[in-house]
Tab-separated table of C-alpha atoms in Angstrom:
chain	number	residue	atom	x	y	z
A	1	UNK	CA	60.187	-77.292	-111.917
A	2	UNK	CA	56.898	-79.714	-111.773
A	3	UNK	CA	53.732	-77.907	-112.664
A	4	UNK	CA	50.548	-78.584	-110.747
A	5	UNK	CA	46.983	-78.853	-112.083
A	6	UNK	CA	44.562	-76.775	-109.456
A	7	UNK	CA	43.579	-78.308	-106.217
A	8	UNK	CA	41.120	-80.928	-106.086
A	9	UNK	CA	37.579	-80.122	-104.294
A	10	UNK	CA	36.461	-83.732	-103.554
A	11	UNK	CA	39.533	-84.266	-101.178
A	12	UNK	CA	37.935	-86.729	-98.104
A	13	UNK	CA	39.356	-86.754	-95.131
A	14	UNK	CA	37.384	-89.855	-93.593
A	15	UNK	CA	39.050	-92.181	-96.030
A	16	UNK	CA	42.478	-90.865	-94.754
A	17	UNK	CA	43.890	-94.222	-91.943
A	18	UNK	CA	44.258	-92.436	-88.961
A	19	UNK	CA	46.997	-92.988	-85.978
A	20	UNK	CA	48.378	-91.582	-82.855
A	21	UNK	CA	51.761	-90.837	-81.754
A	22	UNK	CA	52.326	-90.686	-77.946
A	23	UNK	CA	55.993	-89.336	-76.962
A	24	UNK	CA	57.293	-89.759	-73.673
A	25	UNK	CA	60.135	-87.546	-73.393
A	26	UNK	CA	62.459	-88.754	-70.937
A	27	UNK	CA	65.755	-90.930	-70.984
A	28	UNK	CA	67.721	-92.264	-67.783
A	29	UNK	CA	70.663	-90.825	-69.593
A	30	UNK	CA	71.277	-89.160	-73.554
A	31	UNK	CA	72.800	-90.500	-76.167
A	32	UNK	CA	75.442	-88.887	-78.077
A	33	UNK	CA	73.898	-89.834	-81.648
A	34	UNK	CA	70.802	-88.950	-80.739
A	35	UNK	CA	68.772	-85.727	-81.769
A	36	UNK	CA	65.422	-87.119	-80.765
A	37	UNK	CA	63.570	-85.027	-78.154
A	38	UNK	CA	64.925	-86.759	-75.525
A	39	UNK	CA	65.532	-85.416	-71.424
A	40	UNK	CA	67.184	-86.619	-68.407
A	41	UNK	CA	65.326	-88.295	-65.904
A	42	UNK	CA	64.430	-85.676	-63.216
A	43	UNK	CA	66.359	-86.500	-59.899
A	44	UNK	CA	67.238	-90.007	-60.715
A	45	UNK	CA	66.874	-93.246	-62.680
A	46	UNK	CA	63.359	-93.629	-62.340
A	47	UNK	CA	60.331	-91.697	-63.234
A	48	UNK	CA	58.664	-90.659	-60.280
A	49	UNK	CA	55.165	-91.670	-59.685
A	50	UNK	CA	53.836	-88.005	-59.243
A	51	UNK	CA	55.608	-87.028	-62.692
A	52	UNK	CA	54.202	-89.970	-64.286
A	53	UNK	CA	50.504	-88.867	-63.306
A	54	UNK	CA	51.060	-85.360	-64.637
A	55	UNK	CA	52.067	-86.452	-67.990
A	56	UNK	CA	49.916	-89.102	-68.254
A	57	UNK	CA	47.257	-86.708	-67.326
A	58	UNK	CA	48.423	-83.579	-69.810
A	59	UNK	CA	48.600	-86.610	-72.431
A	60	UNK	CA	45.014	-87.347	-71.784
A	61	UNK	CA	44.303	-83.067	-71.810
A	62	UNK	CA	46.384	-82.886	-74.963
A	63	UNK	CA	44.267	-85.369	-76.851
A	64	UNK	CA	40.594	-83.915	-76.317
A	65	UNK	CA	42.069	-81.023	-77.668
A	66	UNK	CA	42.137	-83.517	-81.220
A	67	UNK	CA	39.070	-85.086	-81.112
A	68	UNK	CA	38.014	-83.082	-84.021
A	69	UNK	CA	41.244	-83.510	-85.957
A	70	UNK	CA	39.677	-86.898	-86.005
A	71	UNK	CA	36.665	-86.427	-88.028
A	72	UNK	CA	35.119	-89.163	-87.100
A	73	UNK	CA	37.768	-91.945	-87.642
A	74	UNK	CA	38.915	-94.512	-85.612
A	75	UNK	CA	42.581	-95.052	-84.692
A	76	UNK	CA	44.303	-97.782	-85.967
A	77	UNK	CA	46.785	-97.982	-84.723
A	78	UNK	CA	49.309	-96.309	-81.639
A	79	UNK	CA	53.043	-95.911	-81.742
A	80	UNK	CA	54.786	-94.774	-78.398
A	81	UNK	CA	58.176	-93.420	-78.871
A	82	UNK	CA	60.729	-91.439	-76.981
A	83	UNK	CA	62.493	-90.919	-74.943
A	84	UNK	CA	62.106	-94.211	-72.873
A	85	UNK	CA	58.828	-95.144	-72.839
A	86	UNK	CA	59.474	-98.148	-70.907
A	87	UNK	CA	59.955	-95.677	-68.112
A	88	UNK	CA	56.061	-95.252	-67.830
A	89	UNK	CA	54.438	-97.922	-65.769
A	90	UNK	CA	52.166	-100.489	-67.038
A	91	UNK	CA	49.777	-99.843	-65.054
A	92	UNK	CA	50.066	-95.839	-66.271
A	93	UNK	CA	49.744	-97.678	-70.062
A	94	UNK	CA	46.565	-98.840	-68.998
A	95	UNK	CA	44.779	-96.059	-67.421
A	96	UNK	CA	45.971	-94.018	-70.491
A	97	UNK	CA	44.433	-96.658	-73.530
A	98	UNK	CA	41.532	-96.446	-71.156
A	99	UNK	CA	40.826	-92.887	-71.313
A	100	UNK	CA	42.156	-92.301	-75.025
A	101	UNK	CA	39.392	-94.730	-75.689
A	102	UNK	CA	36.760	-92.320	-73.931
A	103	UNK	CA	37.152	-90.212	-76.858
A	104	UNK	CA	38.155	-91.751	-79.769
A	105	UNK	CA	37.746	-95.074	-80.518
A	106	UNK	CA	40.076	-97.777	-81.182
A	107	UNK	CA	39.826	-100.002	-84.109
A	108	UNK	CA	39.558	-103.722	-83.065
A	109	UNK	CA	43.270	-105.430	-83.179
A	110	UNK	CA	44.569	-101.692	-83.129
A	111	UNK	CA	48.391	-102.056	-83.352
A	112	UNK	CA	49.896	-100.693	-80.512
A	113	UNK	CA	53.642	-100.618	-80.196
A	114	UNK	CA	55.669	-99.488	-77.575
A	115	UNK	CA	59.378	-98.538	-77.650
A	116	UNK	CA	61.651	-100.281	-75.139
A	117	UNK	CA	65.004	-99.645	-73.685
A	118	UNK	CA	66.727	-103.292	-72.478
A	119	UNK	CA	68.079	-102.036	-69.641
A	120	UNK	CA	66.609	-104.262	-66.249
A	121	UNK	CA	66.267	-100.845	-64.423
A	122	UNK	CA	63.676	-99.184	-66.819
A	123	UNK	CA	60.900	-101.403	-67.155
A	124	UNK	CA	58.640	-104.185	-65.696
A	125	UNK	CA	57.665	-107.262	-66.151
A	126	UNK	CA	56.583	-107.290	-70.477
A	127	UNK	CA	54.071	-109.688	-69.347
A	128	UNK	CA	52.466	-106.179	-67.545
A	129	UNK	CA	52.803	-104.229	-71.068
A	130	UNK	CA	51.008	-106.970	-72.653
A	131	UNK	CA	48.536	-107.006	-70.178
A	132	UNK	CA	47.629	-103.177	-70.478
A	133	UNK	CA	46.872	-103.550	-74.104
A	134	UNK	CA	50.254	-103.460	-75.760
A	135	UNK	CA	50.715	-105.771	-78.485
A	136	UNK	CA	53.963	-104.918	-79.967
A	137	UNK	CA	57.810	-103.843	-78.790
A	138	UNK	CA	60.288	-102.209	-80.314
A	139	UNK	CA	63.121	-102.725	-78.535
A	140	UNK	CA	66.334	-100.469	-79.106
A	141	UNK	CA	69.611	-102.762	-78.599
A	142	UNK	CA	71.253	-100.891	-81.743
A	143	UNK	CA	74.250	-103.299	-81.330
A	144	UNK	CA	75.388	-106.750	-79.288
A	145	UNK	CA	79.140	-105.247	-78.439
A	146	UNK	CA	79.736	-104.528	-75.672
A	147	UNK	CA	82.514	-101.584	-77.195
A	148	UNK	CA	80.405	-100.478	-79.659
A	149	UNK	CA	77.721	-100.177	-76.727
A	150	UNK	CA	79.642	-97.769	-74.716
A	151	UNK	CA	80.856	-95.831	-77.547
A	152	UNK	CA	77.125	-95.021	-77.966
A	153	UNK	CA	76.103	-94.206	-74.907
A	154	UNK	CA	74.130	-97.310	-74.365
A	155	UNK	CA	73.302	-98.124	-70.473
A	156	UNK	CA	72.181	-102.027	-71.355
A	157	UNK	CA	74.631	-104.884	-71.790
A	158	UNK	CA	74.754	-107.243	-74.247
A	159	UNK	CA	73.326	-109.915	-71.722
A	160	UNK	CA	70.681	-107.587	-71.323
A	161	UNK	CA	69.692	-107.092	-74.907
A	162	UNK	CA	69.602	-110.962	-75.567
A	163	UNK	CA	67.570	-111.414	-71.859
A	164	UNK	CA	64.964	-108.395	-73.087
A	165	UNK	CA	64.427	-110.123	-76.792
A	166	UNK	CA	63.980	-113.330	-74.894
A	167	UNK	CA	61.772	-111.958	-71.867
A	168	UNK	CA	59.512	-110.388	-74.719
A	169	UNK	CA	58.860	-113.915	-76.400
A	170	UNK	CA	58.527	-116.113	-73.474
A	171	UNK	CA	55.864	-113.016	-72.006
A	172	UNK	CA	53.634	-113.713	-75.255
A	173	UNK	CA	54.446	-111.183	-77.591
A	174	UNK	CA	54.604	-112.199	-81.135
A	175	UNK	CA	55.808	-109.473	-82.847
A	176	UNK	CA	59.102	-107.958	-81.401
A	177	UNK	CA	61.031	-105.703	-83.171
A	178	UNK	CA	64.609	-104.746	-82.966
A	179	UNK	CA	66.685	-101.335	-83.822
A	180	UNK	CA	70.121	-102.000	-84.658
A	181	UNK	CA	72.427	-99.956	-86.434
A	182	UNK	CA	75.579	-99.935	-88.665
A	183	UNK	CA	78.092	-97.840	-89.337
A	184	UNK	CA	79.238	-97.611	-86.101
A	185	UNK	CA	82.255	-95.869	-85.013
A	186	UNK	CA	85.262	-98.315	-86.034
A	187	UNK	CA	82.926	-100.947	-86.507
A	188	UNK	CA	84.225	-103.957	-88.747
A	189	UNK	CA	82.168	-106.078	-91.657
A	190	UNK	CA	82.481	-108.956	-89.098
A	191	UNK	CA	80.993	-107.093	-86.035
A	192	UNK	CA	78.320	-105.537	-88.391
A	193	UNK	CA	77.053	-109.136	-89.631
A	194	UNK	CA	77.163	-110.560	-85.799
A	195	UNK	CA	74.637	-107.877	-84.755
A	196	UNK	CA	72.230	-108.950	-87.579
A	197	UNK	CA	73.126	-112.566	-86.546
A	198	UNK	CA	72.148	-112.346	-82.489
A	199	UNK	CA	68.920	-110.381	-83.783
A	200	UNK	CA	67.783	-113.137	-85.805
A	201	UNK	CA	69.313	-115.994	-83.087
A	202	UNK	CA	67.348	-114.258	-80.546
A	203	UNK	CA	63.711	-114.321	-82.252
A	204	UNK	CA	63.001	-110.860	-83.401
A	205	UNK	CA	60.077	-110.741	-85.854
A	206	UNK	CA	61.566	-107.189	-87.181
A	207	UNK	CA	64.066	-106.089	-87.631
A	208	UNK	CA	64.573	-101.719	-88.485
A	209	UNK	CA	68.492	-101.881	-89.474
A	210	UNK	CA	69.716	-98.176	-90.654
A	211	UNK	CA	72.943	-96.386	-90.773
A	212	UNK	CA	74.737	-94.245	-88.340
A	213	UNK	CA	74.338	-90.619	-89.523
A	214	UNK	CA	75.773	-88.158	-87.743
A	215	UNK	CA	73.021	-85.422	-86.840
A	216	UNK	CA	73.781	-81.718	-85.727
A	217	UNK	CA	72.963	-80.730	-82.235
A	218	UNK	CA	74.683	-84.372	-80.805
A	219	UNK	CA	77.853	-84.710	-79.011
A	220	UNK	CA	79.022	-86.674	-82.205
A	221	UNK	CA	78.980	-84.314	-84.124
A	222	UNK	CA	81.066	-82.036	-81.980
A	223	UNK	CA	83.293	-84.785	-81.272
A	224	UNK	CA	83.864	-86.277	-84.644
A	225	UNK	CA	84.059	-89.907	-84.363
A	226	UNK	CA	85.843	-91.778	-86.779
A	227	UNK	CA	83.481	-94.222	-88.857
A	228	UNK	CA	83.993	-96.731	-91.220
A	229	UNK	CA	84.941	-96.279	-94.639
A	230	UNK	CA	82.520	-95.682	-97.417
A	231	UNK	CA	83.695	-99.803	-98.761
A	232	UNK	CA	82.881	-101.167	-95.445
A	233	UNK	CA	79.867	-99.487	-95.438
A	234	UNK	CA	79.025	-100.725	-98.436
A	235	UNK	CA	79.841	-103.978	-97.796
A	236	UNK	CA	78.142	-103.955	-94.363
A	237	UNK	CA	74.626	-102.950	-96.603
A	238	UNK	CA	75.637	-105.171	-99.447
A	239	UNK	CA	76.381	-108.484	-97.392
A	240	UNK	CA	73.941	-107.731	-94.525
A	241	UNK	CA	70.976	-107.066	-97.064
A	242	UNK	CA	71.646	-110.774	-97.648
A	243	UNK	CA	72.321	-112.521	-94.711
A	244	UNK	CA	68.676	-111.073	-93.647
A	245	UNK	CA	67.154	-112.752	-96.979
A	246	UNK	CA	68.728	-115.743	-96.420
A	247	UNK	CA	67.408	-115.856	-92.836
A	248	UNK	CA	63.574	-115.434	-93.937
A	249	UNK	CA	63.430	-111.959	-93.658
A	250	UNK	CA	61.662	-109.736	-96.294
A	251	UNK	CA	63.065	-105.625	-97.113
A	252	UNK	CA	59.635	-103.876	-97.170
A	253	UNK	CA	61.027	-100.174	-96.539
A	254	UNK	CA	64.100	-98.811	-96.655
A	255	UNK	CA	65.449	-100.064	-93.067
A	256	UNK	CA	62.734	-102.299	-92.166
A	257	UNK	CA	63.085	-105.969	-92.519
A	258	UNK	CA	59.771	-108.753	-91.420
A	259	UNK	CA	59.610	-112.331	-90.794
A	260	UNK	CA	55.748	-111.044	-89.950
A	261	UNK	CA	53.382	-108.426	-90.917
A	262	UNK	CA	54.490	-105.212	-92.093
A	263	UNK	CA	54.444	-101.970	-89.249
A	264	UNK	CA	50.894	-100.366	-89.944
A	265	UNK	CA	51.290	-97.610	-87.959
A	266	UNK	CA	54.640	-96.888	-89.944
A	267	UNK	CA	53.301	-98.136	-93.715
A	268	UNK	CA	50.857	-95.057	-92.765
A	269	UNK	CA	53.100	-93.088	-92.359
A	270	UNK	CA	54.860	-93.926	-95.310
A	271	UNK	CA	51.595	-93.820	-96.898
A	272	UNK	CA	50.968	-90.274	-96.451
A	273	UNK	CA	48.379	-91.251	-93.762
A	274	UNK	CA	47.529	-89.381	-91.137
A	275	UNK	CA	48.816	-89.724	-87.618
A	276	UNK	CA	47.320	-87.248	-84.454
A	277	UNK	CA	50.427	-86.784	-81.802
A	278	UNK	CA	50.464	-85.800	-78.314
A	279	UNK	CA	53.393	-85.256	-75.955
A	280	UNK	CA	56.295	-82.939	-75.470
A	281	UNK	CA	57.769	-82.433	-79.147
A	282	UNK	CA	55.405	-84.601	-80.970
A	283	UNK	CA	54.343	-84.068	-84.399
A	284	UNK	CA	51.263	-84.704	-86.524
A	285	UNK	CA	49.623	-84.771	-89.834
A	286	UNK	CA	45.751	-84.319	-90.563
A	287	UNK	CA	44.293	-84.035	-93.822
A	288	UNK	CA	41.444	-81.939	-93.821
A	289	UNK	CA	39.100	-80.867	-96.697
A	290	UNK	CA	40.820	-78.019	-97.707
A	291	UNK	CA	44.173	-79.902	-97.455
A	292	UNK	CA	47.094	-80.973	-95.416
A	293	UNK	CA	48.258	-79.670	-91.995
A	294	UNK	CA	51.124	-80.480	-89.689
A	295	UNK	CA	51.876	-79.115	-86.041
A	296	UNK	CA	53.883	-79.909	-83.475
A	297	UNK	CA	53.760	-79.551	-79.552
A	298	UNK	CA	55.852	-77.522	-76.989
A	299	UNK	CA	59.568	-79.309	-76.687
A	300	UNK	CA	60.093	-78.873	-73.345
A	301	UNK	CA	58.452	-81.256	-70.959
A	302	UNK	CA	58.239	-78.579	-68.314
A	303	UNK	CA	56.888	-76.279	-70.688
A	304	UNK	CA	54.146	-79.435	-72.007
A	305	UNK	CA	53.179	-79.383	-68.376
A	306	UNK	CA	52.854	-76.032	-66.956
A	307	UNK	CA	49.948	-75.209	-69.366
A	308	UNK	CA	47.523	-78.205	-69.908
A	309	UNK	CA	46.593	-78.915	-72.022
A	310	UNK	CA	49.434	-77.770	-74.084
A	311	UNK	CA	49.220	-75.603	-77.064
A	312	UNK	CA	50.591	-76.008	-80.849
A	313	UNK	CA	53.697	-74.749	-81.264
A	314	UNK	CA	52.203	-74.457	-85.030
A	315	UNK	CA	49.559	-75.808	-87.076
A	316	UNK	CA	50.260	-74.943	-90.846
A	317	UNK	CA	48.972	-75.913	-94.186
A	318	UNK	CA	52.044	-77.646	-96.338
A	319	UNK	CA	52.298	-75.939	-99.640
A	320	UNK	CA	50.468	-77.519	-102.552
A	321	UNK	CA	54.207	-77.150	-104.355
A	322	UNK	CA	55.802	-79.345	-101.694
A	323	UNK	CA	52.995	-82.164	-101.648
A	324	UNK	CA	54.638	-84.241	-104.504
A	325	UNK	CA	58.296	-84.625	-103.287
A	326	UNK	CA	56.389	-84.722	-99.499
A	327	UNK	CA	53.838	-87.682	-100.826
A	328	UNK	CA	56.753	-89.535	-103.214
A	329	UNK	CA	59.663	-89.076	-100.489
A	330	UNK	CA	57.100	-91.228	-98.063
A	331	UNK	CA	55.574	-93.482	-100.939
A	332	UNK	CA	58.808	-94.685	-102.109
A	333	UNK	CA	60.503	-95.750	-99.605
A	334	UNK	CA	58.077	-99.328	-99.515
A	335	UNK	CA	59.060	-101.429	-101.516
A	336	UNK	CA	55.849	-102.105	-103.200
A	337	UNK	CA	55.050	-98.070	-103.154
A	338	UNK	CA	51.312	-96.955	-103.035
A	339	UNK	CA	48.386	-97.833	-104.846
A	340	UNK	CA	48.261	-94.672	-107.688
A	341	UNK	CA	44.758	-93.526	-106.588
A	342	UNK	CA	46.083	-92.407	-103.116
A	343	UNK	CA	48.382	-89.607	-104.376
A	344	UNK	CA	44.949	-87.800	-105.327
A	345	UNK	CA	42.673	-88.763	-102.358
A	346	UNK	CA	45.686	-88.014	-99.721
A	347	UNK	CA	47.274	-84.737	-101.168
A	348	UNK	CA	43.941	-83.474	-102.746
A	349	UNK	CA	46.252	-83.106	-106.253
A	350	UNK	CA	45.211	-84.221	-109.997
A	351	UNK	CA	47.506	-87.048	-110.521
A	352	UNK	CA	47.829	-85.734	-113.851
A	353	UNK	CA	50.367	-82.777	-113.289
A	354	UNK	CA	53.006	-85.688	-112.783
A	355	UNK	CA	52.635	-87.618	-115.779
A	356	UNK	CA	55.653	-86.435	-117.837
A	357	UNK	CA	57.706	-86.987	-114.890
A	358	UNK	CA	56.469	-90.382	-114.217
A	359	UNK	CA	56.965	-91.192	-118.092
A	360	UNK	CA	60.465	-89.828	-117.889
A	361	UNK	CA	61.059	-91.749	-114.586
A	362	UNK	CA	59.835	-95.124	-116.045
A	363	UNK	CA	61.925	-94.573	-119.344
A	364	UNK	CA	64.936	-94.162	-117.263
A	365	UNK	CA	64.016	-97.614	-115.891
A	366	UNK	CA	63.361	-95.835	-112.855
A	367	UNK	CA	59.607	-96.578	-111.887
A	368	UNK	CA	57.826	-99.503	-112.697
A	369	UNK	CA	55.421	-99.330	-115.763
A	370	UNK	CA	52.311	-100.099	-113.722
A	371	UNK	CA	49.222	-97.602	-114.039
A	372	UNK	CA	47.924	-98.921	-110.392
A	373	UNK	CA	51.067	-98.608	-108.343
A	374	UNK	CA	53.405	-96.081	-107.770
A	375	UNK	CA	56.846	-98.130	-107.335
A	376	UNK	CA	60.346	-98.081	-107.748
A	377	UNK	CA	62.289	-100.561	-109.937
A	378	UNK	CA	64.955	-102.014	-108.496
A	379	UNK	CA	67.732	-99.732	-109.652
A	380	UNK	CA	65.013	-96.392	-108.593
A	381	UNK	CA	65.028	-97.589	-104.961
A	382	UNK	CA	69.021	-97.906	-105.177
A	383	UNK	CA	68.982	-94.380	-106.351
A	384	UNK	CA	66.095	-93.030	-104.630
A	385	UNK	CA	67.367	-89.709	-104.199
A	386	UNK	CA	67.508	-89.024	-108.066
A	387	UNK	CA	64.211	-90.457	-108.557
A	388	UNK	CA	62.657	-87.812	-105.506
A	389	UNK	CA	64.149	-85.135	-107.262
A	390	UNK	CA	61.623	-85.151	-110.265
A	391	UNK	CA	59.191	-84.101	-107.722
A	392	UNK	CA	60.466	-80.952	-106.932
């Protein structure tokens, strides 16, 4: 069991990165891997324009309600997940950035990334997105067959996965990212390294590449699909690892490979930043000066909208005994970790308290022996598990 030293007073909020989450909560159909807070499109395929203005409007309600969750920071950066958020309108984008911006402010070059589903039918133009102030997609093929795509519930094509990729670079984006995953029911080394292949091909910048897993509450896990074995698997993570080296690309988290700058919105995260969220379902993380807090918002969209703005579902303190597994879980997972002086300033905790376990770690070849930087070795970030249990 890890001991902690008593809680730091000097803990300073301000110096704590600050984002925003924004989740838009509806999907023109569900996948059955996915355990996102995700809905059906009411009535249709498309989001109506009425609907759109509601939730765009509780989003805008939901936010004053944060200004002082703030503390005076700036955002730096925006990440807009779902759900589709493609299904929102530019032009709804816009009005949005421009009211968010009535309240807190921005940082100049804020990163602002919005989630995109290739499917023609469920967004415009990314020259529009662009326009209204977004400066980076992630766009969610997951895989290039067109078996593997129906098998997941997908409603794209492979044509329309390369044509989205492609549409995104020739509209002036420079920094596209793609989800793809592995793992895949019945999927095949081969099939595995042709996804990675058509990514790269195709110009992503990013690339977030993770494993199937199999998540309660989805119709996978009712229906029990068969996957691959645990060789292919390995093989798949083994051989793909380095087909993305070889193409340029550089592993800076766990899943996330870059031919550009890192994610900052996501190395907050990882971080142990601090992130505000609106939306149905969306959670946050403030730091104030008598430590950290998370909440969450009301699931259900109807429920988001009925009362706006829309209340916490909860807003509790985390336990000082769970900030050092919560801190190292997130830290870890970069490759290059986090400078040492952050555990203290973002937790509020003496950095002390974890010194035999560091020692122990680093003995075991575990951590790197490096007084500035918390970091896995090599053979700690194979076995990351292990090394997150110290913190416990």
């Amino acid at each position: 069991m890890l001991k902690l030293s008593n809680f730091l007073s000097d803990l300073v909020p301000q110096s704590i990165p600050l984002s925003l989450y924004v989740h838009m909560p509806w999907c023109v159909r569900k996948c059955p891997y996915c355990d996102f807070n995700s809905h059906t499109v009411p009535g249709g395929k498309q989001l109506s324009l009425e609907l759109e203005n509601e939730y765009l409007y509780a989003l805008v309600e939901d936010f004053k309600t944060q200004i002082d969750l703030a503390q005076g920071r700036k955002i730096s950066s925006v990440f807009i997940g779902g759900g589709t958020p493609s299904l929102i309108s530019a032009k709804g984008y816009q009005w949005l950035f421009h009211q968010l911006k009535q309240h807190i402010e921005f940082i100049e070059d804020c990163e602002i990334t919005l989630e995109a589903n290739p499917g023609t039918l469920e967004h415009q133009p990314f020259e529009d997105y662009l326009q209204a102030g977004i400066n980076r997609l992630s766009i969610g093929v997951q895989t290039f067959n067109t078996e593997h795509l129906k098998k997941l519930g997908r409603i794209h094509s492979v044509d329309n996965a390369m044509l989205a990729i492609q549409q995104a670079k020739s509209a002036g984006f420079q920094r596209v990212n793609v989800d793809l995953m592995h793992g895949l029911p019945e999927q095949t080394l081969e099939q595995a390294l042709y996804d990675l292949k058509l990514a790269v091909e195709q110009g992503a910048t990013h690339i977030s590449w993770y494993q199937l897993t199999i998540e309660p509450n989805t119709v996978f896990f009712r229906t029990k699909p068969v996957l691959p074995s645990d060789n292919i698997l390995s093989d798949i993570q083994e051989q793909g690892e380095q087909y993305l080296i070889d193409a340029g690309f550089i592993n800076y988290e766990v899943s996330a490979w870059r031919k550009e700058k890192p994610s900052m919105h996501n190395v907050n995260y990882w971080q142990f930043g601090d992130y505000l969220a609106i939306g149905a379902g969306a959670h946050g993380k403030v730091t104030k000066e008598d430590g950290v807090y998370r909440f969450q918002k009301t699931r259900l969209p109807k429920d988001y909208l009925e009362k706006t703005p829309a209340p916490m579902v909860n807003f509790e303190k985390v336990a000082e005994d769970e900030l050092p597994f919560e801190f190292m879980m997130n830290a870890l997972r970069l490759k290059e970790g986090a400078p040492m002086p952050y555990y203290s300033q973002r937790t509020g905790l003496d950095i002390e308290a974890l010194q035999p376990s560091l020692l122990q770690l680093r003995q075991q070849g575990l951590l790197l022996k490096d007084e500035k930087q918390l970091v896995s070795t090599e053979q700690g970030y194979r076995f990351l598990n292990a090394v997150l249990e110290k913190f416990l």
